[in-house]
Coordinates of C-alpha atoms and ligand atoms in Angstrom, one line a residue:
M1 CA -16.4 13.4 30.9
D2 CA -13.2 14.0 33.0
L3 CA -11.1 11.4 31.1
T4 CA -8.1 11.9 33.3
S5 CA -10.0 10.6 36.4
L6 CA -10.7 7.2 34.6
E7 CA -8.7 4.2 35.5
R8 CA -9.5 2.5 32.1
L9 CA -10.0 4.5 29.0
P10 CA -12.9 3.6 26.6
M11 CA -12.8 3.9 22.8
W12 CA -15.1 6.2 20.9
I13 CA -17.4 4.7 18.4
G14 CA -20.7 5.9 16.9
G15 CA -20.6 9.2 18.8
R16 CA -20.1 7.8 22.3
A17 CA -17.7 6.2 24.6
F18 CA -17.5 2.5 23.7
S19 CA -16.5 -0.4 26.0
P20 CA -14.3 -2.7 23.8
S21 CA -14.5 -6.5 24.0
T22 CA -10.7 -6.9 24.1
A23 CA -9.3 -8.2 27.4
R24 CA -5.9 -6.7 26.6
Y25 CA -4.9 -3.4 28.2
G26 CA -1.7 -1.4 28.3
E27 CA -0.3 1.0 30.9
V28 CA -0.1 4.8 30.3
T29 CA 2.5 6.4 32.4
N30 CA 3.4 10.0 33.4
P31 CA 7.0 10.2 32.1
A32 CA 7.8 13.0 34.6
T33 CA 7.1 10.7 37.5
G34 CA 7.2 7.1 36.1
E35 CA 3.7 6.5 37.6
V36 CA 1.1 4.4 35.8
I37 CA -1.9 6.9 35.5
R38 CA -4.3 4.9 33.5
H39 CA -4.9 1.9 31.3
V40 CA -5.6 1.8 27.7
P41 CA -7.5 -1.0 25.8
Y42 CA -5.8 -2.7 22.9
A43 CA -8.6 -3.2 20.3
N44 CA -9.1 -6.7 18.7
G45 CA -10.6 -7.4 15.4
A46 CA -14.2 -7.2 16.6
D47 CA -13.6 -3.7 18.1
V48 CA -12.1 -2.5 14.9
D49 CA -15.0 -4.0 13.0
A50 CA -17.4 -2.0 15.2
A51 CA -15.6 1.2 14.5
V52 CA -15.6 0.6 10.7
A53 CA -19.2 -0.3 10.6
A54 CA -20.1 3.0 12.4
A55 CA -17.9 5.0 10.1
A56 CA -19.3 3.2 6.9
A57 CA -22.9 3.8 8.1
A58 CA -22.2 7.5 8.8
F59 CA -20.5 8.0 5.4
R60 CA -23.7 7.9 3.4
S61 CA -25.2 11.1 4.8
W62 CA -22.1 12.8 5.8
S63 CA -20.6 12.6 2.3
K64 CA -23.8 14.0 0.8
S65 CA -24.1 16.9 3.2
P66 CA -23.2 20.3 1.7
S67 CA -19.6 21.1 2.1
L68 CA -20.5 24.4 3.8
R69 CA -22.4 22.4 6.5
R70 CA -19.3 20.4 7.0
A71 CA -17.2 23.5 7.1
R72 CA -19.4 25.0 9.8
V73 CA -18.9 22.0 12.1
L74 CA -15.1 22.5 11.6
M75 CA -15.5 26.2 12.4
K76 CA -17.2 25.4 15.7
F77 CA -14.7 22.7 16.4
R78 CA -11.8 25.3 15.9
D79 CA -13.6 27.6 18.4
L80 CA -13.9 24.8 20.9
L81 CA -10.2 23.9 20.5
D82 CA -9.2 27.5 21.1
R83 CA -11.5 27.7 24.2
H84 CA -10.0 24.6 25.7
K85 CA -6.5 24.9 24.5
K86 CA -5.0 25.0 28.0
D87 CA -6.8 21.9 29.2
L88 CA -5.9 20.0 26.1
A89 CA -2.3 21.0 26.6
K90 CA -2.4 19.7 30.2
I91 CA -3.5 16.3 29.0
V92 CA -0.6 16.2 26.4
T93 CA 1.9 17.2 29.1
Q94 CA 0.7 14.7 31.6
E95 CA 1.1 11.8 29.1
H96 CA 3.8 13.0 26.8
G97 CA 6.0 15.0 29.1
K98 CA 6.6 18.1 26.9
T99 CA 6.3 21.5 28.6
L100 CA 2.9 23.1 28.8
A101 CA 3.8 26.0 26.4
D102 CA 5.2 23.6 23.9
A103 CA 2.0 21.4 24.2
E104 CA -0.3 24.4 23.8
G105 CA 1.7 25.4 20.7
S106 CA 1.2 21.9 19.2
V107 CA -2.6 22.4 19.7
T108 CA -2.4 25.6 17.9
R109 CA -0.5 24.1 15.0
G110 CA -3.3 21.5 14.8
M111 CA -6.0 24.1 15.0
E112 CA -4.4 25.8 11.9
V113 CA -5.2 22.8 9.9
V114 CA -8.9 23.0 11.1
E115 CA -8.8 26.6 9.9
F116 CA -7.5 25.5 6.5
A117 CA -10.1 22.7 6.3
S118 CA -12.8 25.3 7.2
G119 CA -12.3 26.7 3.6
I120 CA -13.3 23.2 2.2
P121 CA -16.1 24.5 -0.1
H122 CA -13.5 26.5 -2.0
L123 CA -10.8 23.8 -1.8
L124 CA -13.1 21.2 -3.4
K125 CA -13.8 23.2 -6.5
G126 CA -12.9 21.3 -9.6
E127 CA -12.0 22.3 -13.1
H128 CA -14.5 23.2 -15.9
S129 CA -14.0 23.5 -19.7
D130 CA -16.7 24.6 -22.1
N131 CA -16.8 23.1 -25.6
V132 CA -14.1 20.4 -25.4
G133 CA -16.0 19.2 -28.5
T134 CA -18.8 20.8 -30.3
D135 CA -21.5 21.3 -27.7
V136 CA -19.6 19.1 -25.3
D137 CA -18.5 20.4 -21.9
S138 CA -16.2 18.7 -19.4
W139 CA -15.6 19.2 -15.8
S140 CA -14.0 17.4 -12.8
I141 CA -15.3 17.0 -9.2
R142 CA -13.6 15.9 -6.1
M143 CA -15.4 13.1 -4.2
P144 CA -14.7 11.6 -0.9
V145 CA -13.0 8.3 -0.7
G146 CA -15.0 6.7 2.1
V147 CA -13.8 5.4 5.6
C148 CA -10.3 6.7 6.2
A149 CA -8.0 5.7 9.1
G150 CA -5.2 7.6 10.7
I151 CA -2.5 5.9 12.7
T152 CA -0.3 8.3 14.7
P153 CA 2.8 8.5 16.8
F154 CA 3.3 9.4 20.4
N155 CA 5.2 12.7 19.9
F156 CA 2.3 14.9 18.9
P157 CA -1.0 13.5 20.2
A158 CA -2.9 16.7 19.2
M159 CA -1.1 18.0 16.1
V160 CA -0.5 14.9 14.1
P161 CA -4.0 13.6 14.2
M162 CA -5.2 17.0 13.3
W163 CA -2.9 17.1 10.2
M164 CA -5.3 14.4 9.0
F165 CA -8.9 14.3 10.1
P166 CA -10.0 17.9 9.7
I167 CA -9.3 17.7 6.0
A168 CA -10.6 14.1 5.7
L169 CA -13.9 15.2 7.3
G170 CA -14.2 18.4 5.4
C171 CA -13.9 16.4 2.2
G172 CA -16.8 14.3 3.2
N173 CA -15.1 11.2 4.5
T174 CA -15.6 9.4 7.8
F175 CA -12.5 8.7 10.0
I176 CA -11.1 6.2 12.5
L177 CA -8.2 7.5 14.5
K178 CA -5.8 4.9 16.0
P179 CA -3.6 7.1 18.3
S180 CA -0.4 6.1 20.0
E181 CA -1.0 3.8 22.9
R182 CA 1.6 5.9 24.9
D183 CA -0.6 9.0 25.1
P184 CA -4.1 8.0 24.1
T185 CA -6.4 10.3 26.2
L186 CA -6.2 13.5 24.1
S187 CA -7.9 11.7 21.1
L188 CA -11.0 11.0 23.2
R189 CA -11.2 14.7 24.2
L190 CA -10.9 15.7 20.5
A191 CA -13.8 13.2 19.8
E192 CA -15.9 14.9 22.5
L193 CA -15.3 18.3 21.1
L194 CA -16.1 17.2 17.6
K195 CA -19.4 16.0 18.9
E196 CA -20.0 19.2 20.8
A197 CA -19.3 21.1 17.5
G198 CA -22.2 19.2 15.9
L199 CA -20.4 16.3 14.1
P200 CA -22.8 13.5 13.4
D201 CA -22.3 10.3 15.2
G202 CA -20.0 7.8 13.6
V203 CA -18.2 10.3 11.5
F204 CA -15.2 10.3 13.8
N205 CA -14.2 7.3 15.9
V206 CA -11.3 6.4 18.0
V207 CA -9.9 2.8 18.4
H208 CA -7.0 2.3 20.8
G209 CA -4.3 -0.3 20.5
D210 CA -1.2 -1.7 19.0
K211 CA -0.3 -3.9 15.9
E212 CA -3.4 -6.0 16.2
A213 CA -5.7 -3.0 15.8
V214 CA -3.5 -1.5 13.0
D215 CA -3.4 -4.8 11.1
A216 CA -7.3 -5.0 11.4
L217 CA -7.5 -1.6 9.9
L218 CA -5.0 -2.3 7.1
A219 CA -6.9 -5.5 6.1
H220 CA -10.4 -4.2 6.4
P221 CA -12.2 -4.0 3.0
D222 CA -14.2 -1.0 4.0
V223 CA -11.2 1.1 4.9
K224 CA -10.3 3.0 1.8
A225 CA -7.3 5.2 2.8
I226 CA -4.6 5.1 5.5
S227 CA -2.7 8.0 6.8
F228 CA 0.2 7.0 9.0
V229 CA 2.9 9.0 10.9
G230 CA 5.6 7.2 12.8
S231 CA 9.0 5.4 12.6
T232 CA 10.4 4.4 9.2
P233 CA 10.2 0.7 9.5
I234 CA 6.6 0.8 10.5
A235 CA 5.8 3.4 7.8
K236 CA 7.3 1.1 5.2
Y237 CA 5.2 -1.8 6.6
I238 CA 2.1 0.3 6.6
Y239 CA 2.6 1.4 3.0
E240 CA 3.3 -2.0 1.6
T241 CA 0.5 -3.8 3.5
G242 CA -2.0 -1.1 2.9
A243 CA -1.1 -1.1 -0.9
R244 CA -1.5 -4.8 -0.9
H245 CA -5.0 -4.5 0.3
G246 CA -5.8 -2.0 -2.4
K247 CA -5.9 1.2 -0.2
R248 CA -4.4 4.5 -0.9
V249 CA -1.6 5.2 1.7
Q250 CA 0.5 8.0 2.9
A251 CA 3.1 6.9 5.4
L252 CA 5.4 9.4 6.9
G253 CA 8.5 7.9 8.6
G254 CA 11.4 9.0 10.8
A255 CA 14.1 11.6 10.2
K256 CA 17.6 12.8 10.7
N257 CA 17.4 16.6 10.1
H258 CA 20.6 18.5 9.4
A259 CA 21.4 22.2 10.1
I260 CA 24.3 23.6 8.0
V261 CA 26.1 26.4 9.7
M262 CA 28.2 28.4 7.2
P263 CA 31.3 30.5 8.3
D264 CA 29.3 33.8 7.6
A265 CA 26.3 32.8 9.8
D266 CA 25.2 35.0 12.7
L267 CA 26.5 32.5 15.3
D268 CA 24.5 33.9 18.3
Y269 CA 21.3 33.6 16.3
A270 CA 22.2 30.1 15.0
T271 CA 23.2 28.9 18.4
E272 CA 19.9 29.8 20.0
A273 CA 18.0 28.4 17.0
I274 CA 19.8 25.0 17.1
I275 CA 19.5 24.7 20.9
G276 CA 15.8 25.2 20.6
A277 CA 15.4 22.8 17.7
G278 CA 17.7 20.1 19.1
Y279 CA 16.5 20.1 22.7
G280 CA 12.8 21.4 22.4
S281 CA 10.4 18.6 23.3
A282 CA 13.4 16.7 24.4
G283 CA 14.4 16.1 20.8
E284 CA 11.2 14.1 20.2
R285 CA 10.1 16.0 17.1
C286 CA 10.3 14.6 13.6
M287 CA 11.6 18.0 12.6
A288 CA 14.1 18.2 15.5
I289 CA 17.7 19.1 14.4
S290 CA 20.0 16.2 15.3
A291 CA 23.0 16.8 13.0
V292 CA 24.8 20.1 13.0
V293 CA 27.1 20.4 9.9
A294 CA 29.8 23.0 10.6
V295 CA 31.3 24.2 7.4
G296 CA 34.9 25.5 7.2
D297 CA 36.4 27.1 10.2
V298 CA 33.2 27.8 12.1
A299 CA 33.2 24.6 14.1
D300 CA 35.3 25.6 17.2
S301 CA 33.5 28.7 18.0
L302 CA 30.1 27.1 17.2
V303 CA 30.7 24.1 19.5
E304 CA 31.9 26.4 22.2
R305 CA 28.7 28.5 22.1
L306 CA 26.5 25.3 21.9
A307 CA 28.1 23.8 24.8
K308 CA 27.7 27.0 26.9
R309 CA 24.1 27.3 26.0
A310 CA 23.2 23.6 26.4
H311 CA 24.4 23.7 30.0
K312 CA 22.0 26.4 30.7
V313 CA 18.9 24.4 29.4
T314 CA 16.4 23.8 32.3
T315 CA 15.3 20.2 32.3
G316 CA 12.3 19.3 34.5
P317 CA 8.7 18.2 34.5
G318 CA 6.7 19.7 31.7
D319 CA 4.2 21.4 34.1
A320 CA 6.9 23.3 36.0
P321 CA 6.8 27.0 34.8
D322 CA 10.7 27.2 34.4
S323 CA 11.1 23.9 32.5
E324 CA 12.4 24.2 28.9
M325 CA 12.7 20.6 28.3
G326 CA 10.6 17.7 29.8
P327 CA 11.3 13.9 30.1
V328 CA 11.3 11.5 27.1
I329 CA 8.3 9.3 26.7
T330 CA 9.3 6.0 28.3
C331 CA 11.9 4.3 30.5
A332 CA 12.8 2.2 27.3
A333 CA 13.3 5.4 25.4
R334 CA 15.6 6.8 28.0
D335 CA 17.6 3.6 28.1
R336 CA 17.9 3.5 24.3
I337 CA 19.0 7.2 24.1
T338 CA 21.7 6.8 26.9
G339 CA 22.8 3.5 25.3
L340 CA 23.3 5.5 22.0
I341 CA 25.3 8.2 23.9
D342 CA 27.5 5.3 25.3
R343 CA 27.9 4.1 21.7
G344 CA 28.9 7.5 20.4
Q345 CA 31.6 7.7 23.0
S346 CA 32.9 4.2 22.3
E347 CA 33.0 4.8 18.6
G348 CA 35.2 7.9 19.1
A349 CA 33.0 11.0 19.0
T350 CA 33.9 13.7 21.5
L351 CA 31.3 14.0 24.2
V352 CA 31.2 17.7 25.0
V353 CA 28.0 17.8 27.2
D354 CA 26.9 14.6 28.8
G355 CA 23.0 14.4 29.6
R356 CA 23.0 10.8 30.8
K357 CA 22.4 11.5 34.4
P358 CA 20.5 14.6 35.0
S359 CA 19.4 15.2 38.5
I360 CA 15.8 16.5 38.6
A361 CA 14.7 17.5 42.1
G362 CA 11.6 15.7 43.3
H363 CA 11.4 13.5 40.2
P364 CA 13.8 10.5 40.9
N365 CA 11.7 8.2 38.8
G366 CA 11.1 10.4 35.8
Y367 CA 12.5 9.4 32.3
F368 CA 14.8 12.4 32.0
V369 CA 17.8 12.8 29.7
G370 CA 19.7 16.1 29.8
P371 CA 20.9 18.0 26.8
T372 CA 23.7 16.2 25.2
L373 CA 26.3 17.4 22.7
F374 CA 28.9 15.5 20.6
D375 CA 31.6 17.0 18.4
R376 CA 33.7 15.4 15.7
V377 CA 31.0 12.9 14.8
T378 CA 31.5 11.1 11.4
P379 CA 28.9 9.6 9.1
D380 CA 29.8 6.1 9.8
M381 CA 29.1 6.5 13.6
T382 CA 25.9 4.9 15.0
I383 CA 24.8 8.3 16.5
Y384 CA 24.7 9.7 13.0
R385 CA 23.2 6.8 11.1
E386 CA 20.3 6.1 13.5
E387 CA 17.4 8.3 14.5
I388 CA 18.1 8.9 18.2
F389 CA 14.8 10.8 18.9
G390 CA 16.2 12.3 22.1
P391 CA 18.0 15.5 23.2
V392 CA 21.3 14.7 21.4
L393 CA 23.1 17.0 19.0
A394 CA 25.9 15.7 16.9
V395 CA 28.3 18.1 15.2
L396 CA 30.0 17.0 12.0
R397 CA 32.8 19.1 10.4
V398 CA 33.1 19.5 6.6
P399 CA 35.2 21.8 4.5
S400 CA 32.6 23.2 2.1
L401 CA 28.9 23.8 1.4
N402 CA 29.2 21.2 -1.4
D403 CA 30.3 18.6 1.2
A404 CA 27.5 19.6 3.6
I405 CA 24.9 19.2 0.9
A406 CA 26.3 15.9 -0.3
M407 CA 26.1 14.6 3.3
I408 CA 22.4 15.5 3.4
N409 CA 21.7 13.9 0.1
A410 CA 23.6 10.7 1.1
N411 CA 21.5 10.3 4.3
P412 CA 18.5 7.7 4.0
F413 CA 16.2 10.1 5.8
A414 CA 15.1 13.3 4.1
N415 CA 12.5 15.1 6.2
G416 CA 13.8 18.6 6.8
A417 CA 17.1 20.5 6.7
A418 CA 18.2 24.1 7.4
I419 CA 21.0 26.4 6.5
F420 CA 22.3 29.3 8.7
T421 CA 24.1 31.9 6.4
R422 CA 24.1 35.6 5.5
S423 CA 24.8 34.7 1.7
G424 CA 21.9 34.6 -0.6
H425 CA 23.9 32.5 -2.9
A426 CA 24.6 29.8 -0.5
A427 CA 21.0 29.8 0.7
R428 CA 19.8 29.4 -2.8
R429 CA 22.3 26.6 -3.6
F430 CA 21.0 24.8 -0.5
E431 CA 17.3 25.4 -1.4
Q432 CA 17.9 24.0 -4.9
D433 CA 20.2 21.2 -4.2
A434 CA 19.3 19.7 -0.8
E435 CA 17.2 16.7 -1.4
V436 CA 14.8 16.9 1.5
G437 CA 11.0 17.5 1.7
M438 CA 11.2 20.7 3.9
A439 CA 14.0 23.3 3.7
G440 CA 14.6 26.2 6.2
I441 CA 16.9 29.3 5.5
N442 CA 17.8 30.7 8.9
I443 CA 14.7 28.8 10.2
P444 CA 15.7 25.7 12.2
I445 CA 12.4 23.8 12.1
P446 CA 10.8 24.6 8.8
V447 CA 7.4 23.0 9.5
P448 CA 5.1 24.3 6.8
M449 CA 1.9 26.1 7.6
S450 CA -1.3 24.3 7.2
F451 CA -2.0 25.7 3.8
Y452 CA 1.3 24.2 2.5
S453 CA 1.9 20.5 2.6
F454 CA 4.2 18.6 5.1
G455 CA 6.3 15.7 4.3
G456 CA 9.8 14.3 3.7
W457 CA 11.5 12.4 0.7
R458 CA 13.2 9.0 0.6
N459 CA 12.9 7.0 3.9
S460 CA 10.9 9.8 5.5
L461 CA 7.8 9.3 3.4
F462 CA 6.2 6.3 1.6
G463 CA 3.6 7.4 -0.8
D464 CA 2.9 10.2 -3.3
L465 CA 1.2 12.9 -1.3
H466 CA 2.2 14.9 1.7
V467 CA -0.2 15.7 4.6
H468 CA -2.3 18.8 4.8
G469 CA -2.3 21.8 2.4
M470 CA -3.6 20.9 -1.1
D471 CA -1.9 17.4 -0.9
G472 CA -4.3 16.6 2.0
V473 CA -7.3 17.6 -0.2
R474 CA -5.9 15.4 -3.1
F475 CA -5.3 12.4 -0.7
Y476 CA -8.8 12.5 0.8
T477 CA -10.6 12.8 -2.6
R478 CA -10.8 11.0 -5.7
T479 CA -11.4 12.9 -9.0
K480 CA -14.2 12.2 -11.3
A481 CA -14.1 13.8 -14.8
V482 CA -17.6 14.3 -16.4
T483 CA -18.1 14.9 -20.1
S484 CA -21.6 16.1 -21.1
R485 CA -23.6 16.9 -24.2
W486 CA -27.3 17.8 -24.3
P487 CA -28.3 17.1 -28.0
D488 CA -31.7 18.7 -29.1
D489 CA -32.7 15.8 -31.2
G490 CA -31.6 12.1 -31.5
S491 CA -30.6 12.3 -35.2
E492 CA -27.0 11.3 -34.8
G493 CA -26.2 7.6 -35.5
P494 CA -23.8 5.4 -33.5
G495 CA -20.2 6.3 -33.5
F496 CA -17.9 3.3 -34.1
H497 CA -14.7 5.3 -34.0
M498 CA -12.6 6.8 -31.3
P499 CA -14.4 10.1 -30.5
V500 CA -12.2 13.1 -31.5
M501 CA -12.8 16.8 -31.2
G502 CA -15.2 18.2 -33.8
Ligands
NAD1 P1 6.0 4.1 16.0 O1 6.4 3.8 14.6 O2 6.6 3.2 17.0 O3 4.4 4.1 16.2 C1 3.5 4.9 15.4 C2 2.2 4.2 15.3 O4 2.3 2.9 14.8 C3 1.5 4.0 16.7 O5 0.2 4.3 16.6 C4 1.8 2.5 17.1 O6 0.8 2.0 17.9 C5 1.8 1.9 15.7 N1 2.7 0.7 15.6 C6 3.9 0.5 16.3 N2 4.4 -0.6 16.0 C7 3.6 -1.2 15.0 C8 3.7 -2.5 14.3 N3 4.6 -3.3 14.5 N4 2.7 -2.7 13.4 C9 1.7 -1.8 13.2 N5 1.5 -0.6 13.9 C10 2.5 -0.3 14.9 O7 6.4 5.6 16.3 P2 6.4 6.4 17.6 O8 7.5 5.9 18.5 O9 5.1 6.5 18.2 O10 6.8 7.9 17.1 C11 8.2 8.4 16.9 C12 8.5 8.2 15.5 O11 7.7 8.8 14.6 C13 9.9 8.8 15.1 O12 10.6 7.9 14.2 C14 9.5 10.2 14.4 O13 10.5 10.6 13.5 C15 8.3 9.7 13.7 N6 7.5 10.9 13.4 C16 7.5 11.3 12.0 C17 6.9 12.4 11.7 C18 6.9 12.9 10.3 O14 6.2 13.8 9.9 N7 7.6 12.3 9.4 C19 6.1 13.1 12.6 C20 6.1 12.7 14.0 C21 6.8 11.5 14.3

């Protein structure tokens, strides 16, 4: 189906497009033009019930199917993603605004999780011990948890859902995706491709919506696990509410990622890396660099280089070949970001590059903010304390590496951090002492590959397990430990004491 030609999007339940009973619909806009391009239904409780019923019914046979059969569906899905990568990227760019190259990259990063999950027969292998007692063997098996739900943010409509469902499905679970209502179309295309890959009906479902749909999933007794990625206040709410309803929950929240620049760093390299990491995807990445911590006397030359380079960034519609940075997601997001820039100025930071009024030819109504650079930011300022989630870099000046690490560790967010240095000693100190979930050494956005796990610490993640990698397999399975003996006669009497090895 050509989803982009529809005026009203359906949901996806039981292996087909589903017309919901809700009367509530929201607008989906193209952020580069400001036009409303389609409408998305906001599921009510009955719509969520329909999705959970389909997923629960499909669980019985899917969970019992051989893991190799499930892996083969994922392998076919992977090939379809690869084949349709460019079209998928177009949908992402149309609704999110990021450049086509960036959108395609995000599909590839999602595809890598599918590749990891295609090894599920190996990943599900448990432990085995002979003779834990005389003629007694013990082993563990990983079993699926049941119906799982994923609630995802607007900034990665392809990649973030694919952090979750390939592993959940590989482990034998069924899944309900509640994508962001800002860019919902891609999720339906993923559902179509999964069906084409041979996924049985009901194993993967999509419900659209807002808090009403999310609350229905959180309270539904047949939903056993919730994966969430989004802002910190909602992540905390999801974690607490899901746990209160007896579900396992992993809830990834917001971020304020720091890049330390040491006086011995290669400044040309660091400048390019920080510009890409701060302004790529208009700063709307949970791993975007937003705080640059200049150590010692490096600040003046670093700020000069960053400013020169920021002026050269081409801001424009994501589908224009020369655009390096697209618009932000909504008009409200643009106004919030420019309001925070106002605030930074009024609180005393030095505004070196001002992106509040970019002029984008032919796109007068797009939600654009140009690259913005502040110097002499201090930790008490709003632009440092809040997650801006826009193309705004803030330079903070500190005397030493110790001060830089202390600043990172005092921040409530703890997703990623990076250091730029030529010193192995400084790099190792940073690696050991920076209290964050993901650390980069001369790598500005240290997003782990799919076979490692992704997640932050402190207010950047609520729950015990990160997404994908082996943490993903642990999250989507529960372990059963089996102890077994095969006596050759029934001569042994009852045992009234605690069994001990013998
Ligand atoms: P958001 O928290 O507004 O929305 C995320 C999801 O929660 C959406 O599906 C939305 O419909 C739902 N939601 C929104 N309000 C809700 C409510 N009151 N009750 C229940 N559900 C609700 O986040 P966003 O604006 O879509 O995405 C940007 C945020 O996501 C940023 O804070 C960013 O740092 C974060 N993010 C984090 C990671 C990570 O890995 N830690 C990755 C990507 C994005």
